[in-house]
Coordinates of C-alpha atoms and ligand atoms in Angstrom, one line a residue:
M27 CA -45.8 3.2 -41.7
R28 CA -43.8 4.6 -38.9
I29 CA -43.3 2.8 -35.6
L30 CA -41.9 3.8 -32.2
V31 CA -40.4 1.1 -30.0
V32 CA -40.2 2.1 -26.4
E33 CA -38.1 -0.3 -24.3
D34 CA -35.3 0.3 -21.8
E35 CA -33.6 -3.1 -22.4
E36 CA -31.2 -2.3 -25.2
P37 CA -30.9 -5.8 -26.7
I38 CA -34.7 -6.1 -27.0
T39 CA -35.0 -2.6 -28.5
A40 CA -32.2 -3.4 -31.0
A41 CA -33.7 -6.7 -32.0
L42 CA -37.2 -5.2 -32.6
E43 CA -35.8 -2.3 -34.5
R44 CA -33.8 -4.7 -36.8
G45 CA -36.8 -7.0 -37.3
L46 CA -39.3 -4.3 -38.0
T47 CA -37.0 -2.4 -40.3
K48 CA -36.5 -5.5 -42.3
L49 CA -40.3 -5.7 -42.8
G50 CA -40.3 -2.2 -44.4
Y51 CA -41.4 -0.1 -41.4
A52 CA -39.7 3.1 -40.4
V53 CA -38.6 2.5 -36.8
D54 CA -37.7 5.0 -34.1
T55 CA -36.7 4.0 -30.6
A56 CA -37.0 5.5 -27.1
Y57 CA -35.5 4.1 -23.9
D58 CA -37.8 5.7 -21.2
G59 CA -41.2 7.1 -20.9
A60 CA -40.3 10.8 -21.1
E61 CA -38.3 10.2 -24.3
A62 CA -41.3 8.3 -25.8
L63 CA -43.6 11.2 -25.1
E64 CA -41.2 13.7 -26.5
K65 CA -40.9 11.8 -29.7
A66 CA -44.6 11.1 -30.1
A67 CA -45.2 14.9 -29.7
V68 CA -43.3 15.7 -32.8
T69 CA -43.8 12.6 -35.0
R70 CA -47.0 11.0 -36.1
Y71 CA -46.6 7.3 -35.4
D72 CA -48.8 4.6 -36.8
V73 CA -48.0 2.2 -34.0
I74 CA -46.2 2.5 -30.7
C75 CA -44.8 -0.7 -29.0
L76 CA -44.7 0.3 -25.4
D77 CA -42.9 -1.6 -22.6
L78 CA -44.8 -1.5 -19.3
N79 CA -41.7 -1.3 -17.0
L80 CA -39.9 1.9 -18.0
P81 CA -37.6 4.3 -16.2
R82 CA -38.9 7.9 -15.4
I83 CA -42.5 7.4 -16.5
D84 CA -44.0 3.9 -16.7
G85 CA -45.8 2.4 -19.7
V86 CA -49.3 2.8 -18.3
E87 CA -48.8 6.5 -17.6
V88 CA -47.2 7.0 -21.0
C89 CA -50.2 5.4 -22.6
R90 CA -52.6 7.5 -20.7
R91 CA -50.8 10.7 -21.6
L92 CA -50.6 9.7 -25.3
R93 CA -54.3 9.2 -25.5
A94 CA -55.0 12.4 -23.5
A95 CA -52.8 14.3 -26.0
G96 CA -55.0 13.0 -28.9
Y97 CA -52.8 10.1 -30.2
T98 CA -55.1 7.9 -32.3
G99 CA -52.6 5.4 -33.6
G100 CA -52.1 1.8 -32.4
I101 CA -50.5 1.0 -29.0
I102 CA -49.2 -2.5 -28.2
M103 CA -48.1 -3.0 -24.6
L104 CA -45.1 -5.2 -23.9
T105 CA -45.1 -6.6 -20.4
A106 CA -43.1 -9.0 -18.4
R107 CA -45.9 -9.3 -15.9
S108 CA -48.7 -11.7 -16.7
A109 CA -50.9 -10.8 -13.8
I110 CA -54.4 -10.1 -15.0
R111 CA -54.6 -6.8 -13.1
E112 CA -51.6 -5.4 -15.0
R113 CA -53.0 -6.4 -18.3
V114 CA -56.4 -4.8 -17.5
E115 CA -54.7 -1.7 -16.3
G116 CA -52.8 -1.5 -19.6
L117 CA -55.9 -1.9 -21.7
D118 CA -57.8 0.6 -19.6
S119 CA -55.1 3.2 -20.1
G120 CA -55.8 3.1 -23.8
A121 CA -53.6 0.3 -25.2
D122 CA -55.1 -1.7 -28.1
D123 CA -53.3 -4.9 -27.4
Y124 CA -50.6 -6.4 -25.3
L125 CA -47.9 -9.1 -25.5
V126 CA -46.4 -10.9 -22.5
K127 CA -42.6 -11.3 -22.6
P128 CA -40.9 -13.4 -23.9
F129 CA -42.8 -13.3 -27.1
A130 CA -42.0 -14.4 -30.6
F131 CA -41.1 -11.6 -33.0
S132 CA -43.5 -13.1 -35.6
E133 CA -46.4 -12.6 -33.1
L134 CA -45.6 -8.9 -32.6
A135 CA -45.4 -8.5 -36.4
A136 CA -48.8 -10.1 -36.7
R137 CA -50.3 -7.9 -34.1
I138 CA -48.9 -4.8 -35.8
R139 CA -50.3 -5.9 -39.1
A140 CA -53.7 -6.6 -37.5
L141 CA -53.7 -3.1 -35.9
T142 CA -52.7 -1.3 -39.1
R143 CA -55.0 -3.4 -41.2
R144 CA -57.9 -2.4 -39.0
E145 CA -57.1 1.2 -39.6
T146 CA -56.6 0.9 -43.3
T147 CA -59.9 -1.0 -43.8
L148 CA -61.7 1.6 -41.7
R149 CA -60.4 4.5 -43.8
E150 CA -59.0 3.3 -47.1
P151 CA -59.2 -0.3 -48.3
V152 CA -57.7 -0.8 -51.8
L153 CA -56.6 2.5 -53.4
R154 CA -57.4 3.1 -57.0
T155 CA -56.0 6.0 -58.9
K156 CA -54.5 6.8 -62.3
G157 CA -54.9 3.2 -63.5
L158 CA -53.1 1.9 -60.3
E159 CA -54.6 -0.5 -57.8
L160 CA -52.8 -0.5 -54.4
D161 CA -53.7 -3.0 -51.7
P162 CA -52.1 -2.0 -48.4
N163 CA -53.0 -5.3 -46.8
T164 CA -50.9 -7.4 -49.2
N165 CA -48.6 -4.7 -50.6
K166 CA -49.7 -5.7 -54.1
V167 CA -49.7 -3.2 -56.9
R168 CA -51.4 -3.4 -60.3
R169 CA -51.1 -1.0 -63.2
N170 CA -53.9 -1.4 -65.8
G171 CA -54.3 -4.9 -64.4
V172 CA -50.6 -5.8 -64.7
E173 CA -49.0 -6.9 -61.4
I174 CA -45.9 -5.1 -60.4
H175 CA -43.5 -6.3 -57.7
L176 CA -42.2 -3.6 -55.3
T177 CA -40.1 -3.7 -52.2
P178 CA -42.0 -2.7 -49.0
K179 CA -40.3 0.7 -49.1
E180 CA -41.2 1.3 -52.7
F181 CA -44.8 0.3 -52.0
A182 CA -44.9 2.7 -49.1
L183 CA -43.6 5.5 -51.3
L184 CA -46.1 4.8 -54.1
Y185 CA -49.0 4.5 -51.6
Y186 CA -48.1 7.8 -50.0
L187 CA -48.0 9.5 -53.4
A188 CA -51.3 7.9 -54.4
R189 CA -53.0 9.1 -51.3
N190 CA -51.8 12.5 -52.2
A191 CA -52.4 12.2 -55.9
G192 CA -52.3 15.5 -57.8
R193 CA -50.3 17.2 -55.1
A194 CA -46.5 17.8 -55.2
V195 CA -45.1 16.0 -52.2
P196 CA -41.7 17.5 -51.0
Q197 CA -38.9 15.1 -50.4
E198 CA -38.7 16.2 -46.7
E199 CA -42.3 15.1 -46.2
L200 CA -41.5 11.6 -47.6
L201 CA -38.5 11.4 -45.4
E202 CA -40.5 12.3 -42.3
H203 CA -43.3 9.8 -43.0
L204 CA -41.4 6.9 -44.4
W205 CA -37.9 6.9 -43.0
D206 CA -36.7 6.8 -39.5
E207 CA -34.9 9.4 -37.4
N208 CA -31.5 8.1 -38.1
T209 CA -31.8 8.9 -41.8
N210 CA -29.6 11.8 -42.8
P211 CA -31.9 14.4 -44.3
F212 CA -29.3 15.2 -47.0
T213 CA -29.1 11.6 -48.2
Q214 CA -30.0 10.5 -51.7
T215 CA -32.1 7.6 -50.3
V216 CA -35.5 9.1 -51.4
K217 CA -34.1 9.7 -54.9
V218 CA -32.6 6.2 -55.2
H219 CA -35.9 4.5 -54.1
M220 CA -37.9 6.9 -56.3
N221 CA -35.8 6.0 -59.4
N222 CA -36.2 2.3 -58.7
L223 CA -40.0 2.7 -58.2
R224 CA -40.3 4.7 -61.4
R225 CA -38.4 2.2 -63.4
K226 CA -40.7 -0.6 -62.1
I227 CA -44.0 1.1 -62.6
N228 CA -43.2 2.6 -66.0
E229 CA -41.7 -0.5 -67.6
G230 CA -43.9 -1.4 -70.5
F231 CA -46.0 1.7 -70.3
D232 CA -45.9 4.8 -72.5
E233 CA -46.9 7.3 -69.9
P234 CA -44.6 8.0 -66.9
L235 CA -46.6 8.1 -63.7
I236 CA -44.5 10.1 -61.3
E237 CA -43.4 13.6 -62.2
T238 CA -40.7 15.7 -60.5
I239 CA -41.6 19.3 -60.1
R240 CA -38.4 21.3 -59.5
G241 CA -38.3 22.8 -56.0
K242 CA -41.7 21.3 -55.1
G243 CA -41.4 17.6 -55.0
Y244 CA -42.9 14.5 -56.6
V245 CA -46.4 14.2 -57.9
L246 CA -48.5 11.3 -59.1
Ligands
CA10 CA1 -38.4 -2.6 -19.3

């Protein structure tokens, strides 16, 4: 899951980025409306947390343009204004939900979960393939009925490979979908997480589940 946080107040942006990263999301940030639109044009975000009061292009206009450009992911408006007219305007422009500042981080996290859960239950509830059972609502994994404990990042990796089962997924694609923009593309981070994931899902089983195809990527 990749999230874009759009907020011009640096301490808030930093706090949200830290909190959401800790929950296992890949998090990018933008500090004004124009930057948000530029980033959303090149990266497919699952959720965009969008402040209403932004320099250059305000939140309502950003929201309108995102939807006009075909963005179908979730949008949560963050607003310091509690006037009903502002909230209605936000929802009318295409936002799915809104939060009035100041809000508790746990509330934002719950709204993001609700939004992404709605999407996953619409499209793919529990994923079953190759003896694996992956539940994106709880991050629970079973292999032949045996529960395996994964970190949020390991789960995200496995879920992505399971959705693309049978196809070799290049490392760059995993980096793009599951890591944020600050990750060095030459880092070993994918490899390290992949090694840990393999160790966990293969432990106690004869058949390894993830294969590396040289020059092509990883395949489940
Ligand atoms: Ca603001």
